[in-house]
Amino acid sequence: MESGEPSKKSSFQLQNQPPPRPFSIKSIIFVASIAAGIQFGWALQLSLLTPYVQLLGIPHKWASLIWLCGPISGMLVQPIVGYHSDRCTSRFGRRRPFIAAGAVLVATAVVLIGFAADLGYLFGDNLATETKPRAIVVFVIGFWILDVANNMLQGPCRALLADISGNSQKKTRTANAFFSFFMAVGNVLGFAAGSYTHLHNIFPFTTTKACDVYCANLKSCFFFSILLLLTLTTIALTNVHEKPWSPEPGNAGNLGGGEIEDEEAAAAETAPVPLFGEIFGALKDLKRPMWILLAVTCLNWIAWFPFLLFDTDWMGREVYGGDSQGNILVLKLYNNGVHAGALGLMLNSVVLGFTSLGVELLARGVGGVNRLWGIVNFLLAVCLAMTVLVTKLAESSRRFITVDGVTVPLPPPAGVKAGALSLFAVLGVPLA
């Protein structure tokens, strides 16, 4: 500044490190591909785990409490991991240690979830009872570890993409596009695996005394999830190398993007800002339009959360008329509905992928990105309201047959199934 006074830096500006020299597009693709492994696991969670917890005996109304770990871990873990990865001085780099640790934790958690019924039986669960408390404990522990690990992976992956994009806006946009693309790929693979009912035949050992066909299918899906994630993570981490970072002013520029100004480096050294103090300090500086944007986004996710949590359960229970705790015929109908819901989520991901690639074109077509954002929020509201109509149509058109003296519902008419799957597909647009 002309006055000679050091300029006032926000807490975020003090934390920012100079970006490195841009890496090749191949390196960006390697790192972005990890998103496919992460999203494969998320897709399995969204499509199969709500029905699975009910098979373990967790009441339907309590299933949503287990899912609270997702937003809670995201709210806490991502900022904490991001804060420490920014300051990591490991010789392997700032982001790579966290990505590797997250991948190992995901694999551990997936094994716990997949083998929850078997471990519960091993520890003394009675298979004749509806509720299996020991299996539930193992499942909940694994589920919380999985969500923490997924959040531990996502933040450093995005940060590493930003690091290797350097100052190039073009490569930053390319990195974001590839990350979104691989998320869609992971979704498609995950939901396709969840919709395939005979995957357990590939791994015959997954069917055990405590784990029925549905449980074995889930276990097999998670095996593929572990294999995909660990393979992509290994490829990325062995081909993309970070230079060790040092907070000392003399080494601040060792990432290849220039050096921090002396006054800024000194300020960062002498006045570190606590993590949550940094976040709340940034919130104070937000202008009114940004507060409105955040408020609408909050309401948006309040709308999304129940659908993403219970979409496959809705298909199995409300559209198909099955029940996770009923007789074997009703349970089979419920499972068929769950797999149909997974197919719907796969269609959702396909639409999401294509829409993500065309967002800029769509924004120009409707007169700006803000107008496009408003339109798709109204589209989200209409689609979620239509789930009530589909439910009522499924109930009114439901037919029943009697098998061995037991009355069971038949699958819904083709029109009802097509309407439900169409909602899944169209919701890919606002999700993008």
Short mmCIF file of C-alpha atoms in Angstrom, two decimals:
data_model
loop_
_atom_site.label_atom_id
_atom_site.label_comp_id
_atom_site.label_asym_id
_atom_site.label_seq_id
_atom_site.Cartn_x
_atom_site.Cartn_y
_atom_site.Cartn_z
CA MET A 1 0.00 0.00 0.00
CA GLU A 2 1.13 3.53 -0.67
CA SER A 3 0.91 4.55 2.98
CA GLY A 4 3.38 1.84 3.93
CA GLU A 5 0.77 0.17 6.19
CA PRO A 6 0.38 -3.57 5.71
CA SER A 7 -2.94 -4.38 4.12
CA LYS A 8 -5.53 -6.02 6.37
CA LYS A 9 -5.85 -9.69 5.50
CA SER A 10 -8.83 -11.86 6.27
CA SER A 11 -8.24 -15.11 8.10
CA PHE A 12 -8.80 -17.04 4.88
CA GLN A 13 -6.28 -14.91 2.98
CA LEU A 14 -3.68 -15.57 5.65
CA GLN A 15 -4.20 -19.31 5.24
CA ASN A 16 -3.96 -19.38 1.44
CA GLN A 17 -0.78 -20.84 0.06
CA PRO A 18 0.49 -19.94 -3.40
CA PRO A 19 -0.77 -22.41 -6.00
CA PRO A 20 1.76 -24.73 -7.59
CA ARG A 21 2.72 -24.88 -11.22
CA PRO A 22 -0.19 -26.54 -13.08
CA PHE A 23 0.14 -30.29 -13.53
CA SER A 24 -0.78 -32.19 -16.69
CA ILE A 25 -4.38 -33.04 -17.56
CA LYS A 26 -3.49 -36.70 -16.98
CA SER A 27 -2.62 -35.94 -13.35
CA ILE A 28 -5.90 -34.05 -12.92
CA ILE A 29 -7.81 -37.04 -14.31
CA PHE A 30 -6.00 -39.44 -11.96
CA VAL A 31 -6.96 -37.39 -8.89
CA ALA A 32 -10.50 -36.65 -10.10
CA SER A 33 -11.10 -40.36 -10.73
CA ILE A 34 -11.00 -40.98 -6.96
CA ALA A 35 -14.45 -39.36 -6.94
CA ALA A 36 -15.79 -42.43 -8.78
CA GLY A 37 -14.62 -44.69 -5.95
CA ILE A 38 -16.03 -42.37 -3.28
CA GLN A 39 -19.35 -41.95 -5.05
CA PHE A 40 -19.68 -45.69 -5.71
CA GLY A 41 -19.78 -46.18 -1.94
CA TRP A 42 -22.18 -43.27 -1.43
CA ALA A 43 -24.50 -44.71 -4.09
CA LEU A 44 -24.59 -48.04 -2.28
CA GLN A 45 -25.38 -46.25 0.98
CA LEU A 46 -28.22 -44.29 -0.58
CA SER A 47 -29.77 -47.24 -2.40
CA LEU A 48 -29.29 -50.20 -0.08
CA LEU A 49 -28.50 -49.25 3.51
CA THR A 50 -31.89 -47.93 4.63
CA PRO A 51 -33.55 -51.27 3.74
CA TYR A 52 -30.57 -53.13 5.25
CA VAL A 53 -30.89 -51.47 8.66
CA GLN A 54 -34.51 -52.55 8.79
CA LEU A 55 -33.51 -56.14 8.05
CA LEU A 56 -31.25 -55.91 11.10
CA GLY A 57 -34.29 -54.93 13.16
CA ILE A 58 -33.92 -51.16 13.43
CA PRO A 59 -37.43 -49.65 13.36
CA HIS A 60 -38.31 -47.66 10.26
CA LYS A 61 -38.80 -44.43 12.22
CA TRP A 62 -35.33 -44.68 13.80
CA ALA A 63 -33.44 -45.32 10.56
CA SER A 64 -33.10 -41.59 9.84
CA LEU A 65 -31.24 -41.06 13.14
CA ILE A 66 -28.42 -43.28 11.91
CA TRP A 67 -28.11 -41.10 8.82
CA LEU A 68 -27.50 -38.03 10.96
CA CYS A 69 -23.85 -39.05 11.04
CA GLY A 70 -23.52 -37.91 7.42
CA PRO A 71 -24.32 -34.23 7.91
CA ILE A 72 -22.73 -34.16 11.37
CA SER A 73 -19.44 -35.64 10.14
CA GLY A 74 -19.53 -33.42 7.07
CA MET A 75 -20.03 -30.33 9.22
CA LEU A 76 -17.16 -31.21 11.57
CA VAL A 77 -14.75 -33.54 9.78
CA GLN A 78 -14.33 -31.67 6.49
CA PRO A 79 -13.35 -28.31 8.07
CA ILE A 80 -11.03 -30.01 10.58
CA VAL A 81 -9.36 -32.19 7.95
CA GLY A 82 -9.12 -29.24 5.57
CA TYR A 83 -7.56 -27.08 8.28
CA HIS A 84 -4.89 -29.64 9.14
CA SER A 85 -4.21 -30.72 5.56
CA ASP A 86 -3.48 -27.06 4.72
CA ARG A 87 -0.74 -27.17 7.37
CA CYS A 88 0.51 -30.73 6.90
CA THR A 89 4.31 -30.84 6.59
CA SER A 90 4.59 -34.57 5.75
CA ARG A 91 7.28 -35.51 3.27
CA PHE A 92 4.50 -37.13 1.20
CA GLY A 93 2.73 -33.79 0.74
CA ARG A 94 -0.20 -31.98 2.31
CA ARG A 95 -3.14 -33.89 0.80
CA ARG A 96 -1.89 -37.38 -0.06
CA PRO A 97 -1.57 -38.67 3.56
CA PHE A 98 -5.18 -37.73 4.30
CA ILE A 99 -6.43 -39.28 1.05
CA ALA A 100 -4.56 -42.54 1.77
CA ALA A 101 -5.81 -42.68 5.38
CA GLY A 102 -9.38 -41.96 4.26
CA ALA A 103 -9.29 -44.78 1.69
CA VAL A 104 -8.05 -47.29 4.29
CA LEU A 105 -10.75 -46.18 6.74
CA VAL A 106 -13.43 -46.55 4.05
CA ALA A 107 -12.28 -50.13 3.36
CA THR A 108 -12.36 -50.94 7.09
CA ALA A 109 -15.81 -49.44 7.56
CA VAL A 110 -17.25 -51.24 4.54
CA VAL A 111 -16.05 -54.59 5.90
CA LEU A 112 -17.73 -53.84 9.25
CA ILE A 113 -21.01 -52.89 7.55
CA GLY A 114 -21.04 -55.82 5.15
CA PHE A 115 -20.26 -58.36 7.87
CA ALA A 116 -22.45 -56.74 10.57
CA ALA A 117 -24.98 -59.59 10.54
CA ASP A 118 -22.26 -62.25 10.63
CA LEU A 119 -20.35 -60.52 13.43
CA GLY A 120 -23.56 -60.00 15.38
CA TYR A 121 -24.35 -63.71 15.12
CA LEU A 122 -20.78 -64.55 16.13
CA PHE A 123 -21.14 -62.34 19.21
CA GLY A 124 -24.42 -63.98 20.26
CA ASP A 125 -27.37 -62.59 18.27
CA ASN A 126 -30.38 -64.86 18.07
CA LEU A 127 -31.40 -65.28 14.43
CA ALA A 128 -34.96 -66.11 15.45
CA THR A 129 -35.54 -62.64 16.92
CA GLU A 130 -36.52 -59.68 14.78
CA THR A 131 -34.01 -57.27 16.34
CA LYS A 132 -30.32 -58.17 16.30
CA PRO A 133 -28.68 -55.74 18.77
CA ARG A 134 -25.05 -56.82 18.35
CA ALA A 135 -25.28 -56.63 14.56
CA ILE A 136 -26.83 -53.17 14.91
CA VAL A 137 -23.93 -51.99 17.10
CA VAL A 138 -21.36 -53.26 14.56
CA PHE A 139 -23.31 -51.67 11.71
CA VAL A 140 -23.65 -48.27 13.42
CA ILE A 141 -19.91 -48.18 14.27
CA GLY A 142 -19.01 -49.08 10.70
CA PHE A 143 -21.50 -46.58 9.30
CA TRP A 144 -20.14 -43.69 11.33
CA ILE A 145 -16.56 -44.61 10.39
CA LEU A 146 -17.62 -44.77 6.73
CA ASP A 147 -19.16 -41.30 6.74
CA VAL A 148 -16.18 -39.81 8.58
CA ALA A 149 -13.79 -41.49 6.14
CA ASN A 150 -15.77 -40.35 3.07
CA ASN A 151 -15.69 -36.77 4.29
CA MET A 152 -12.00 -37.19 5.07
CA LEU A 153 -11.46 -38.21 1.43
CA GLN A 154 -13.57 -35.62 -0.36
CA GLY A 155 -12.06 -32.45 1.10
CA PRO A 156 -8.37 -33.27 0.42
CA CYS A 157 -9.25 -34.61 -3.06
CA ARG A 158 -10.86 -31.32 -4.04
CA ALA A 159 -8.02 -29.39 -2.43
CA LEU A 160 -5.42 -31.45 -4.30
CA LEU A 161 -7.24 -30.76 -7.57
CA ALA A 162 -7.08 -27.04 -6.80
CA ASP A 163 -3.38 -27.34 -5.92
CA ILE A 164 -2.38 -29.11 -9.12
CA SER A 165 -4.49 -26.76 -11.27
CA GLY A 166 -2.26 -23.87 -10.19
CA ASN A 167 -3.27 -20.39 -11.39
CA SER A 168 -4.84 -21.75 -14.58
CA GLN A 169 -8.56 -20.98 -14.58
CA LYS A 170 -9.00 -23.30 -17.55
CA LYS A 171 -7.47 -26.24 -15.69
CA THR A 172 -9.51 -25.39 -12.59
CA ARG A 173 -12.71 -25.60 -14.64
CA THR A 174 -11.46 -28.80 -16.26
CA ALA A 175 -10.66 -30.30 -12.85
CA ASN A 176 -14.15 -29.47 -11.54
CA ALA A 177 -15.74 -30.89 -14.69
CA PHE A 178 -13.77 -34.15 -14.38
CA PHE A 179 -14.59 -34.42 -10.66
CA SER A 180 -18.33 -34.05 -11.41
CA PHE A 181 -18.04 -36.48 -14.31
CA PHE A 182 -16.38 -39.16 -12.19
CA MET A 183 -18.95 -38.60 -9.43
CA ALA A 184 -21.64 -39.39 -12.02
CA VAL A 185 -19.67 -42.46 -13.16
CA GLY A 186 -19.44 -43.69 -9.55
CA ASN A 187 -23.16 -43.09 -9.07
CA VAL A 188 -24.06 -45.04 -12.21
CA LEU A 189 -21.81 -47.97 -11.24
CA GLY A 190 -23.04 -47.98 -7.63
CA PHE A 191 -26.73 -47.80 -8.46
CA ALA A 192 -26.32 -50.36 -11.25
CA ALA A 193 -24.67 -52.74 -8.77
CA GLY A 194 -27.46 -52.07 -6.27
CA SER A 195 -30.16 -52.80 -8.85
CA TYR A 196 -28.63 -56.14 -9.89
CA THR A 197 -30.14 -58.90 -7.76
CA HIS A 198 -27.71 -61.73 -8.57
CA LEU A 199 -24.39 -60.10 -7.77
CA HIS A 200 -23.93 -62.40 -4.77
CA ASN A 201 -23.54 -65.36 -7.15
CA ILE A 202 -20.07 -64.03 -8.02
CA PHE A 203 -19.09 -64.37 -4.35
CA PRO A 204 -20.88 -67.53 -3.10
CA PHE A 205 -19.20 -67.30 0.30
CA THR A 206 -21.13 -64.11 1.10
CA THR A 207 -24.34 -66.07 1.76
CA THR A 208 -24.15 -67.39 5.33
CA LYS A 209 -26.47 -68.55 8.08
CA ALA A 210 -26.80 -64.98 9.37
CA CYS A 211 -26.72 -63.26 5.98
CA ASP A 212 -29.53 -63.93 3.51
CA VAL A 213 -29.51 -63.27 -0.24
CA TYR A 214 -30.25 -59.55 0.14
CA CYS A 215 -27.51 -59.16 2.75
CA ALA A 216 -25.08 -61.17 0.60
CA ASN A 217 -25.83 -58.95 -2.39
CA LEU A 218 -25.03 -55.86 -0.31
CA LYS A 219 -21.81 -57.49 0.89
CA SER A 220 -20.80 -58.27 -2.71
CA CYS A 221 -21.51 -54.69 -3.78
CA PHE A 222 -19.23 -53.41 -1.03
CA PHE A 223 -16.44 -55.74 -2.15
CA PHE A 224 -16.54 -54.05 -5.54
CA SER A 225 -16.63 -50.67 -3.80
CA ILE A 226 -13.44 -51.42 -1.85
CA LEU A 227 -11.66 -52.75 -4.94
CA LEU A 228 -12.58 -49.72 -7.06
CA LEU A 229 -11.70 -47.12 -4.45
CA LEU A 230 -8.36 -48.65 -3.44
CA THR A 231 -7.36 -49.16 -7.08
CA LEU A 232 -8.16 -45.58 -8.14
CA THR A 233 -6.57 -44.11 -5.01
CA THR A 234 -3.38 -46.14 -5.50
CA ILE A 235 -3.12 -45.09 -9.15
CA ALA A 236 -3.62 -41.42 -8.26
CA LEU A 237 -1.22 -41.32 -5.32
CA THR A 238 1.56 -43.17 -7.14
CA ASN A 239 1.34 -40.97 -10.25
CA VAL A 240 0.73 -37.53 -8.69
CA HIS A 241 3.43 -36.36 -6.27
CA GLU A 242 3.29 -33.33 -4.01
CA LYS A 243 6.32 -31.45 -2.79
CA PRO A 244 6.58 -31.23 1.01
CA TRP A 245 5.24 -27.95 2.37
CA SER A 246 6.88 -25.84 5.05
CA PRO A 247 5.20 -22.92 6.86
CA GLU A 248 8.49 -21.03 7.06
CA PRO A 249 8.62 -17.92 4.83
CA GLY A 250 11.72 -19.15 3.04
CA ASN A 251 9.94 -22.33 1.93
CA ALA A 252 6.49 -20.92 1.35
CA GLY A 253 7.00 -20.82 -2.37
CA ASN A 254 8.27 -24.37 -2.76
CA LEU A 255 5.08 -25.46 -4.45
CA GLY A 256 6.17 -23.66 -7.58
CA GLY A 257 3.74 -20.73 -7.68
CA GLY A 258 5.81 -17.83 -6.29
CA GLU A 259 6.42 -16.61 -2.74
CA ILE A 260 4.14 -15.15 -0.10
CA GLU A 261 4.78 -11.52 0.69
CA ASP A 262 6.98 -11.05 3.74
CA GLU A 263 4.34 -9.12 5.67
CA GLU A 264 1.69 -11.78 5.03
CA ALA A 265 4.03 -14.61 6.03
CA ALA A 266 4.96 -12.79 9.21
CA ALA A 267 1.32 -12.20 10.05
CA ALA A 268 0.51 -15.86 9.46
CA GLU A 269 3.38 -16.90 11.70
CA THR A 270 2.57 -14.59 14.60
CA ALA A 271 -1.22 -14.58 14.55
CA PRO A 272 -2.63 -18.02 13.77
CA VAL A 273 -6.42 -18.11 13.58
CA PRO A 274 -8.30 -20.98 15.26
CA LEU A 275 -10.29 -23.18 12.90
CA PHE A 276 -13.84 -22.30 13.91
CA GLY A 277 -12.84 -18.72 14.66
CA GLU A 278 -11.71 -18.55 11.04
CA ILE A 279 -15.07 -19.88 9.82
CA PHE A 280 -17.17 -17.56 11.98
CA GLY A 281 -14.93 -14.65 11.04
CA ALA A 282 -15.60 -15.34 7.38
CA LEU A 283 -19.36 -15.52 7.99
CA LYS A 284 -19.32 -12.03 9.49
CA ASP A 285 -18.03 -10.63 6.20
CA LEU A 286 -20.75 -12.17 4.03
CA LYS A 287 -23.05 -9.78 2.17
CA ARG A 288 -26.84 -10.07 2.18
CA PRO A 289 -27.09 -11.86 -1.22
CA MET A 290 -24.72 -14.56 0.01
CA TRP A 291 -26.76 -15.07 3.20
CA ILE A 292 -29.89 -15.48 1.04
CA LEU A 293 -28.05 -17.94 -1.19
CA LEU A 294 -26.92 -19.99 1.82
CA ALA A 295 -30.42 -19.93 3.35
CA VAL A 296 -32.01 -21.23 0.15
CA THR A 297 -29.31 -23.88 -0.16
CA CYS A 298 -30.06 -24.99 3.41
CA LEU A 299 -33.78 -25.32 2.63
CA ASN A 300 -32.86 -27.06 -0.61
CA TRP A 301 -30.98 -29.79 1.26
CA ILE A 302 -33.73 -30.12 3.85
CA ALA A 303 -35.90 -31.06 0.85
CA TRP A 304 -33.28 -33.38 -0.66
CA PHE A 305 -32.36 -35.24 2.51
CA PRO A 306 -35.59 -37.26 3.04
CA PHE A 307 -35.71 -38.26 -0.61
CA LEU A 308 -32.07 -39.38 -0.77
CA LEU A 309 -32.51 -41.23 2.52
CA PHE A 310 -35.77 -43.06 1.81
CA ASP A 311 -36.03 -43.15 -2.00
CA THR A 312 -35.41 -46.89 -2.42
CA ASP A 313 -37.42 -47.64 0.73
CA TRP A 314 -40.26 -45.54 -0.76
CA MET A 315 -40.15 -47.67 -3.92
CA GLY A 316 -40.18 -50.93 -1.97
CA ARG A 317 -42.79 -49.95 0.59
CA GLU A 318 -45.12 -47.38 -0.99
CA VAL A 319 -44.87 -48.04 -4.73
CA TYR A 320 -44.42 -51.83 -4.68
CA GLY A 321 -46.40 -52.46 -1.48
CA GLY A 322 -43.74 -54.66 0.14
CA ASP A 323 -42.49 -54.74 3.70
CA SER A 324 -38.99 -55.34 5.06
CA GLN A 325 -40.45 -57.19 8.07
CA GLY A 326 -43.21 -59.15 6.33
CA ASN A 327 -43.48 -62.75 5.14
CA ILE A 328 -41.11 -64.02 2.49
CA LEU A 329 -43.39 -63.02 -0.42
CA VAL A 330 -43.88 -59.48 0.87
CA LEU A 331 -40.17 -59.23 1.65
CA LYS A 332 -39.33 -60.33 -1.90
CA LEU A 333 -41.68 -57.67 -3.26
CA TYR A 334 -40.00 -55.07 -1.05
CA ASN A 335 -36.55 -56.12 -2.28
CA ASN A 336 -37.72 -55.89 -5.89
CA GLY A 337 -38.90 -52.36 -5.18
CA VAL A 338 -35.55 -51.47 -3.60
CA HIS A 339 -33.72 -52.71 -6.69
CA ALA A 340 -36.12 -50.76 -8.91
CA GLY A 341 -35.30 -47.69 -6.82
CA ALA A 342 -31.60 -48.33 -7.38
CA LEU A 343 -32.32 -48.44 -11.12
CA GLY A 344 -34.11 -45.10 -10.76
CA LEU A 345 -31.08 -43.65 -9.00
CA MET A 346 -28.88 -44.89 -11.83
CA LEU A 347 -31.11 -43.02 -14.31
CA ASN A 348 -30.86 -40.02 -12.01
CA SER A 349 -27.07 -40.20 -12.20
CA VAL A 350 -27.04 -40.44 -15.99
CA VAL A 351 -29.19 -37.31 -16.25
CA LEU A 352 -27.02 -35.64 -13.60
CA GLY A 353 -23.87 -36.37 -15.61
CA PHE A 354 -25.18 -34.98 -18.89
CA THR A 355 -26.75 -31.97 -17.19
CA SER A 356 -23.49 -31.17 -15.40
CA LEU A 357 -21.69 -30.99 -18.75
CA GLY A 358 -24.37 -28.67 -20.14
CA VAL A 359 -24.92 -26.29 -17.21
CA GLU A 360 -23.22 -23.33 -18.90
CA LEU A 361 -25.22 -23.86 -22.10
CA LEU A 362 -28.48 -24.13 -20.13
CA ALA A 363 -27.66 -20.98 -18.18
CA ARG A 364 -27.13 -19.02 -21.39
CA GLY A 365 -30.38 -20.41 -22.76
CA VAL A 366 -32.54 -19.21 -19.85
CA GLY A 367 -30.83 -15.86 -19.33
CA GLY A 368 -28.24 -16.47 -16.64
CA VAL A 369 -27.10 -18.92 -14.00
CA ASN A 370 -29.18 -17.26 -11.26
CA ARG A 371 -32.37 -17.74 -13.28
CA LEU A 372 -31.41 -21.35 -14.04
CA TRP A 373 -30.82 -21.99 -10.33
CA GLY A 374 -34.25 -20.58 -9.49
CA ILE A 375 -35.95 -22.69 -12.16
CA VAL A 376 -34.41 -25.96 -10.99
CA ASN A 377 -35.35 -25.24 -7.38
CA PHE A 378 -38.99 -24.95 -8.46
CA LEU A 379 -38.51 -28.14 -10.50
CA LEU A 380 -37.24 -29.89 -7.36
CA ALA A 381 -40.32 -28.78 -5.41
CA VAL A 382 -42.71 -30.00 -8.14
CA CYS A 383 -40.97 -33.40 -8.45
CA LEU A 384 -40.98 -34.01 -4.70
CA ALA A 385 -44.67 -33.11 -4.56
CA MET A 386 -45.31 -35.60 -7.38
CA THR A 387 -44.08 -38.43 -5.15
CA VAL A 388 -47.35 -38.04 -3.22
CA LEU A 389 -49.32 -38.46 -6.44
CA VAL A 390 -47.33 -41.56 -7.43
CA THR A 391 -47.91 -43.04 -3.95
CA LYS A 392 -51.67 -42.47 -4.19
CA LEU A 393 -51.82 -43.95 -7.69
CA ALA A 394 -49.87 -47.01 -6.51
CA GLU A 395 -52.29 -47.51 -3.60
CA SER A 396 -55.42 -47.09 -5.72
CA SER A 397 -54.23 -49.48 -8.45
CA ARG A 398 -52.81 -52.15 -6.12
CA ARG A 399 -53.99 -55.69 -6.77
CA PHE A 400 -53.75 -58.67 -4.42
CA ILE A 401 -53.50 -62.44 -4.72
CA THR A 402 -53.81 -65.19 -2.13
CA VAL A 403 -50.90 -67.63 -1.85
CA ASP A 404 -51.21 -70.52 0.64
CA GLY A 405 -53.89 -68.64 2.50
CA VAL A 406 -51.84 -65.42 2.72
CA THR A 407 -52.92 -62.29 0.86
CA VAL A 408 -50.00 -60.48 -0.79
CA PRO A 409 -49.91 -57.51 -3.18
CA LEU A 410 -48.87 -57.78 -6.81
CA PRO A 411 -46.20 -55.49 -8.31
CA PRO A 412 -47.54 -52.08 -9.40
CA PRO A 413 -48.77 -51.46 -12.95
CA ALA A 414 -46.24 -50.46 -15.59
CA GLY A 415 -47.57 -46.89 -15.67
CA VAL A 416 -46.96 -46.37 -11.94
CA LYS A 417 -43.43 -47.81 -12.19
CA ALA A 418 -42.70 -45.62 -15.21
CA GLY A 419 -43.95 -42.54 -13.36
CA ALA A 420 -41.78 -43.28 -10.33
CA LEU A 421 -38.68 -43.91 -12.45
CA SER A 422 -39.37 -40.73 -14.42
CA LEU A 423 -39.30 -38.73 -11.18
CA PHE A 424 -35.92 -40.23 -10.33
CA ALA A 425 -34.59 -39.29 -13.76
CA VAL A 426 -35.93 -35.72 -13.82
CA LEU A 427 -34.54 -35.04 -10.33
CA GLY A 428 -31.09 -35.46 -11.85
CA VAL A 429 -31.47 -31.97 -13.33
CA PRO A 430 -31.82 -29.99 -10.05
CA LEU A 431 -29.27 -32.28 -8.38
CA ALA A 432 -26.75 -31.30 -11.08
#
